[in-house]
Amino acid sequence: MGIVAWVVLGLLAGIIAKILMPGKDPGGCVVTMVLGVAGGLLGGWLGKVIFHVHSIKGFFHLSTWIAAIVGSIIILIFYRLTLGRHQQKR
């Protein structure tokens, strides 16, 4: 996939992850989009490392979307845990 497709996939995966995990997050749409792109990359990498499969087959393959969404959820959980602790200290 090209870079533009990765960005679009990550943006959409970030939005889906946000819908699946509603709640208040520091930052806005831009932060969600960046987390989605990072989550897409993380999901593809985890698919290769843990399951030894090439999870990124193409933009329209279900495995690509599942990997990107799962990676986005992992990144969102980590982001909330990290920033939640930081916000409590203030």
XYZ file of C-alpha atoms in Angstrom:
90
model
C 0.000 0.000 0.000
C 1.123 3.537 -0.621
C 1.688 6.174 2.019
C -1.593 7.919 1.244
C -3.488 4.638 1.675
C -1.725 4.056 5.031
C -2.732 7.508 6.227
C -6.355 7.080 5.103
C -6.518 3.613 6.671
C -5.013 4.932 9.906
C -7.409 7.869 10.041
C -10.410 5.621 9.583
C -9.068 3.017 12.029
C -8.553 5.775 14.604
C -12.136 6.934 14.188
C -13.438 3.364 14.515
C -11.281 2.790 17.621
C -12.670 5.998 19.130
C -16.232 4.819 18.423
C -15.504 1.436 20.031
C -13.904 3.112 23.060
C -15.922 6.255 23.788
C -14.806 8.645 26.462
C -12.971 11.867 27.027
C -9.511 12.042 25.552
C -7.056 14.894 25.755
C -6.546 16.290 22.306
C -9.011 16.399 19.490
C -9.532 14.992 16.040
C -5.920 15.479 15.007
C -4.639 13.455 17.969
C -7.144 10.693 17.201
C -5.975 10.625 13.595
C -2.299 10.436 14.556
C -3.065 7.657 17.036
C -4.961 5.832 14.293
C -2.020 5.988 11.884
C 0.336 4.766 14.630
C -2.169 2.060 15.545
C -2.374 0.864 11.974
C 1.383 0.479 11.868
C 1.405 -1.259 15.253
C -1.366 -3.651 14.201
C 0.470 -4.660 11.043
C 3.705 -5.188 12.935
C 2.007 -7.237 15.678
C 0.320 -9.409 13.066
C 3.697 -10.251 11.575
C 5.542 -10.763 14.856
C 2.962 -12.606 16.961
C 0.938 -14.534 14.403
C 3.579 -14.836 11.657
C 1.096 -13.712 9.036
C 1.226 -10.935 6.542
C -1.781 -9.032 7.875
C -1.423 -6.112 5.505
C -2.585 -7.564 2.197
C -4.269 -4.531 0.741
C -6.525 -1.642 1.555
C -9.784 -3.564 1.110
C -8.793 -6.804 2.879
C -10.530 -7.531 6.177
C -7.267 -8.597 7.865
C -5.765 -5.181 7.113
C -8.663 -3.385 8.759
C -8.762 -5.697 11.782
C -5.021 -5.249 12.354
C -5.287 -1.469 12.042
C -8.283 -1.200 14.372
C -6.770 -3.500 17.017
C -3.506 -1.550 16.854
C -5.419 1.721 17.192
C -7.290 0.442 20.234
C -4.003 -0.627 21.867
C -2.481 2.794 21.195
C -5.623 4.545 22.492
C -5.587 2.502 25.721
C -1.914 3.296 26.265
C -2.547 6.974 25.486
C -5.403 7.168 27.982
C -3.424 5.404 30.705
C -0.401 7.637 30.186
C -2.254 10.938 29.958
C -4.796 9.960 32.609
C -2.014 9.642 35.155
C -0.490 12.902 34.006
C -3.825 14.729 34.313
C -4.369 13.396 37.868
C -1.059 14.879 39.056
C -2.175 18.404 38.175
